[in-house]
Tab-separated table of C-alpha atoms in Angstrom:
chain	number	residue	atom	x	y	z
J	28	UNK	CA	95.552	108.706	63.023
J	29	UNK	CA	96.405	106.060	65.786
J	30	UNK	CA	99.742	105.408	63.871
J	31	UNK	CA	100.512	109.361	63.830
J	32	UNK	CA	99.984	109.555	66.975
J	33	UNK	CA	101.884	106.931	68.202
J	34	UNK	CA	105.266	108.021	65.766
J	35	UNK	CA	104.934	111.481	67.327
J	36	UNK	CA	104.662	109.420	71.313
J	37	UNK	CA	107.755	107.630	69.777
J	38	UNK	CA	109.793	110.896	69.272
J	39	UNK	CA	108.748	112.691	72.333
J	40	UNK	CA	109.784	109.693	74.416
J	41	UNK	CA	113.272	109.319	72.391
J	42	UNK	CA	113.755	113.570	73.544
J	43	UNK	CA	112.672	113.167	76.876
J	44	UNK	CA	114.796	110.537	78.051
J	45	UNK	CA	117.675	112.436	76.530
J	46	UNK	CA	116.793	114.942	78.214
J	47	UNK	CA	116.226	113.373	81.197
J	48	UNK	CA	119.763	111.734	80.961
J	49	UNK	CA	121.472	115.295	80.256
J	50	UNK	CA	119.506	116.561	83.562
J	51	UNK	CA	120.696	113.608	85.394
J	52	UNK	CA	124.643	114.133	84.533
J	53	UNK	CA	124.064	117.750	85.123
J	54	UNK	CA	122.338	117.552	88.695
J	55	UNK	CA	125.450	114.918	89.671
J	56	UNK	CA	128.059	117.167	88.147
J	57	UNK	CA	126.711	119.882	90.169
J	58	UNK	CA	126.726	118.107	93.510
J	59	UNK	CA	129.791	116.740	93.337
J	60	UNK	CA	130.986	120.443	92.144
J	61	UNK	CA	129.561	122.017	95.181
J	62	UNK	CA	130.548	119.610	97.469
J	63	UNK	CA	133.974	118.895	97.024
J	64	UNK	CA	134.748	122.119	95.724
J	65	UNK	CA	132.944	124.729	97.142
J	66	UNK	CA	132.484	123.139	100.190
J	67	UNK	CA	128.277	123.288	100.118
J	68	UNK	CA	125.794	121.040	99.832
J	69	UNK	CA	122.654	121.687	97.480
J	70	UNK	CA	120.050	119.096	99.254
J	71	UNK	CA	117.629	119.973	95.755
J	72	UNK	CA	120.087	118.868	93.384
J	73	UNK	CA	120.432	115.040	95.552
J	74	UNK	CA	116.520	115.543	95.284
J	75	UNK	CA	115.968	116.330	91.938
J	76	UNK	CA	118.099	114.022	90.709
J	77	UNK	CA	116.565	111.034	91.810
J	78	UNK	CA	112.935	111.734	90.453
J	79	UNK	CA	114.916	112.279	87.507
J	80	UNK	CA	116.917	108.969	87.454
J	81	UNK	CA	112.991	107.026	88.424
J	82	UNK	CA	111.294	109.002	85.531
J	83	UNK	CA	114.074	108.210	83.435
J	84	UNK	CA	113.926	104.824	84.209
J	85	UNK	CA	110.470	104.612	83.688
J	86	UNK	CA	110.283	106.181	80.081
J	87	UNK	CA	113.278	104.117	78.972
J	88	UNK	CA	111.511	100.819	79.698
J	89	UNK	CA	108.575	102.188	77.508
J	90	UNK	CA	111.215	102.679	74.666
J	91	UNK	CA	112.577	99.650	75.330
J	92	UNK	CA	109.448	97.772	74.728
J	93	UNK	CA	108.904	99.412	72.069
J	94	UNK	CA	112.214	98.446	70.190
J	95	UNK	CA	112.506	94.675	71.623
J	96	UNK	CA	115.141	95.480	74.482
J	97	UNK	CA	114.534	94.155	77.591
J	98	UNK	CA	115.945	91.462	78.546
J	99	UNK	CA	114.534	87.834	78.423
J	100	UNK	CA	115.626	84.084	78.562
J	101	UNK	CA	115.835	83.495	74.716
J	102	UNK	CA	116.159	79.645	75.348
J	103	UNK	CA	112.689	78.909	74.881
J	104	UNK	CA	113.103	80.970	71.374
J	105	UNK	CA	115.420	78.079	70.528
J	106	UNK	CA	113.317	75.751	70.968
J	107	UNK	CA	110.453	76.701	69.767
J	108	UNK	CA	108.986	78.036	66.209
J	109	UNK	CA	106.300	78.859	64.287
J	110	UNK	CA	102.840	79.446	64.952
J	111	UNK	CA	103.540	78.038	68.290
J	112	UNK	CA	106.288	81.092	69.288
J	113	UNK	CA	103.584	83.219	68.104
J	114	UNK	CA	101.537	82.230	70.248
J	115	UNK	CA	103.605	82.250	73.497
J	116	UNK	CA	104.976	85.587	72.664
J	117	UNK	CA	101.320	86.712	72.491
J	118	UNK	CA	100.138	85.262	75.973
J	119	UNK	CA	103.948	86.206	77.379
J	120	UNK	CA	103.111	89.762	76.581
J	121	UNK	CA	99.552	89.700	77.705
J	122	UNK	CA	100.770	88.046	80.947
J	123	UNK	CA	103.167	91.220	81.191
J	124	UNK	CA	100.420	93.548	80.006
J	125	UNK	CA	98.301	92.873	82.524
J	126	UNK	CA	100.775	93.213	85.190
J	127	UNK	CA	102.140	96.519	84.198
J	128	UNK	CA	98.617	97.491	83.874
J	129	UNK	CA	97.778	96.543	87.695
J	130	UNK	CA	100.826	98.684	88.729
J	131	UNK	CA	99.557	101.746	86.667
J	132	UNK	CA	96.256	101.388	88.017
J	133	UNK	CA	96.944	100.612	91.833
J	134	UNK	CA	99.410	103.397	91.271
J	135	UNK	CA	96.936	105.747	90.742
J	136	UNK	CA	95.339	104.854	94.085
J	137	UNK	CA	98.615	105.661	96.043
J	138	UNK	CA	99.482	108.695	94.025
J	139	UNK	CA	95.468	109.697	95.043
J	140	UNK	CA	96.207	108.865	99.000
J	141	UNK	CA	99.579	110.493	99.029
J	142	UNK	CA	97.756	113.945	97.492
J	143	UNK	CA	95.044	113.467	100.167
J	144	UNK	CA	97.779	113.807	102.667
J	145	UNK	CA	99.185	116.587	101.246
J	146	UNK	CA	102.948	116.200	102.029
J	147	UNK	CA	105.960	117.500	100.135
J	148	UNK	CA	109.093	116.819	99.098
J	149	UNK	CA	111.725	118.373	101.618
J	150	UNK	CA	114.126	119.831	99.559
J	151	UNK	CA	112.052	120.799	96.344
J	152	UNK	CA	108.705	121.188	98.681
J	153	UNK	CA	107.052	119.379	96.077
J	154	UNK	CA	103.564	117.614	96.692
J	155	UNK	CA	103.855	113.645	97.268
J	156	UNK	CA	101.096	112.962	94.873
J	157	UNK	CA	102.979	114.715	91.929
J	158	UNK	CA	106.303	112.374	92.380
J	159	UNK	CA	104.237	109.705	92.327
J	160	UNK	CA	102.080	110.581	89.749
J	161	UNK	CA	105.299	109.125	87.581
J	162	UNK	CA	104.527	105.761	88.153
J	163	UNK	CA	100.480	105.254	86.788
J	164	UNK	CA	101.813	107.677	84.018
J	165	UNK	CA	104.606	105.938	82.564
J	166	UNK	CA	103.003	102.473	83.530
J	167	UNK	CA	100.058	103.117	81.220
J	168	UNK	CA	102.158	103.896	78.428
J	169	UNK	CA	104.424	100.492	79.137
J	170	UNK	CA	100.673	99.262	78.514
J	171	UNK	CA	100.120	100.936	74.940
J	172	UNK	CA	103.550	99.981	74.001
J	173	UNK	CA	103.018	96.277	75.113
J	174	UNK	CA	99.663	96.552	73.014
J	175	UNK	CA	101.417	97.824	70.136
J	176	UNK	CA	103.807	95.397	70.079
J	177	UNK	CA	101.460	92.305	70.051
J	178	UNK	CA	99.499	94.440	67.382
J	179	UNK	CA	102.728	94.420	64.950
J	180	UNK	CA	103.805	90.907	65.816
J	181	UNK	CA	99.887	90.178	64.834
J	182	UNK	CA	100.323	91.836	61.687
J	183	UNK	CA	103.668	90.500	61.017
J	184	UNK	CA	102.176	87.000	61.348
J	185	UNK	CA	99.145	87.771	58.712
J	186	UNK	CA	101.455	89.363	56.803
J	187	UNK	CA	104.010	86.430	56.550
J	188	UNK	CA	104.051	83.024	59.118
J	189	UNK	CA	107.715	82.585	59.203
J	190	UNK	CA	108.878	86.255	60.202
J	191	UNK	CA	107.604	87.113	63.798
């Protein structure tokens, strides 16, 4: 069930950060369009687009932990092997879950205080709270991924001690 609904997570985030990306090049074409062609500024579309370009941001590092992407120093990879890279992948990624977990959840005290103060956007006169609502959201599911990635590489290892 866990594994169902993680595949179906998987998908949804693949769509929505193509979608996201599509929106992006969209909202850009249509500023530059209006500006330098029509001669008028949409302020929404400037707007719009950069909640896009953070969400997008956001979701993408999710997939990217997910598939192994980000970028790390692979020197230590070298030089170690084993049961011991096993282990300091484990603690590396626990050390990172626990960070992105703090961010989610201190994020979720700042998106509360910016919907106590009830200001909006001033182009899209959206409320404060909502934008960042983005960050505890996508931050908790960096968290599941990160989880789910030390639960396959735990597997893995079980499974077979030379292919981690």
């Amino acid at each position: 069930m866990v594994r169902k609904f993680l595949s179906h997570t998987d998908k949804i985030e693949e769509t929505l950060s193509v979608l996201l990306f599509l929106a992006l090049v969209v909202l850009c074409f249509m500023q530059v369009l209006f500006r330098f062609f029509l001669n008028f500024s949409l302020s929404w579309t400037e707007e719009l687009a950069n909640y896009d370009f953070i969400l997008l941001i956001y979701v993408s590092c999710s997939l990217a932990i997910l598939r192994g992407a980000h970028v790390r120093v692979e020197i230590i990879d070298a030089l170690v092997t084993g049961v011991a890279k096993y282990v300091l992948d484990q603690i590396l990624d626990l050390i990172w879950t626990i960070f992105i977990f703090a961010v989610g959840y201190y994020g979720i005290g700042i998106m509360r205080d910016a919907f106590l103060v009830e200001k909006t956007t001033p182009a899209l006169d959206w409320p404060y709270g909502a934008v960042y609502a983005i960050v505890p959201a996508t931050f908790f599911l960096m968290t599941v991924r990160l989880l789910q990635r030390m639960v396959q590489r735990h597997r893995a290892w079980v499974t077979n001690h030379e292919n981690i």
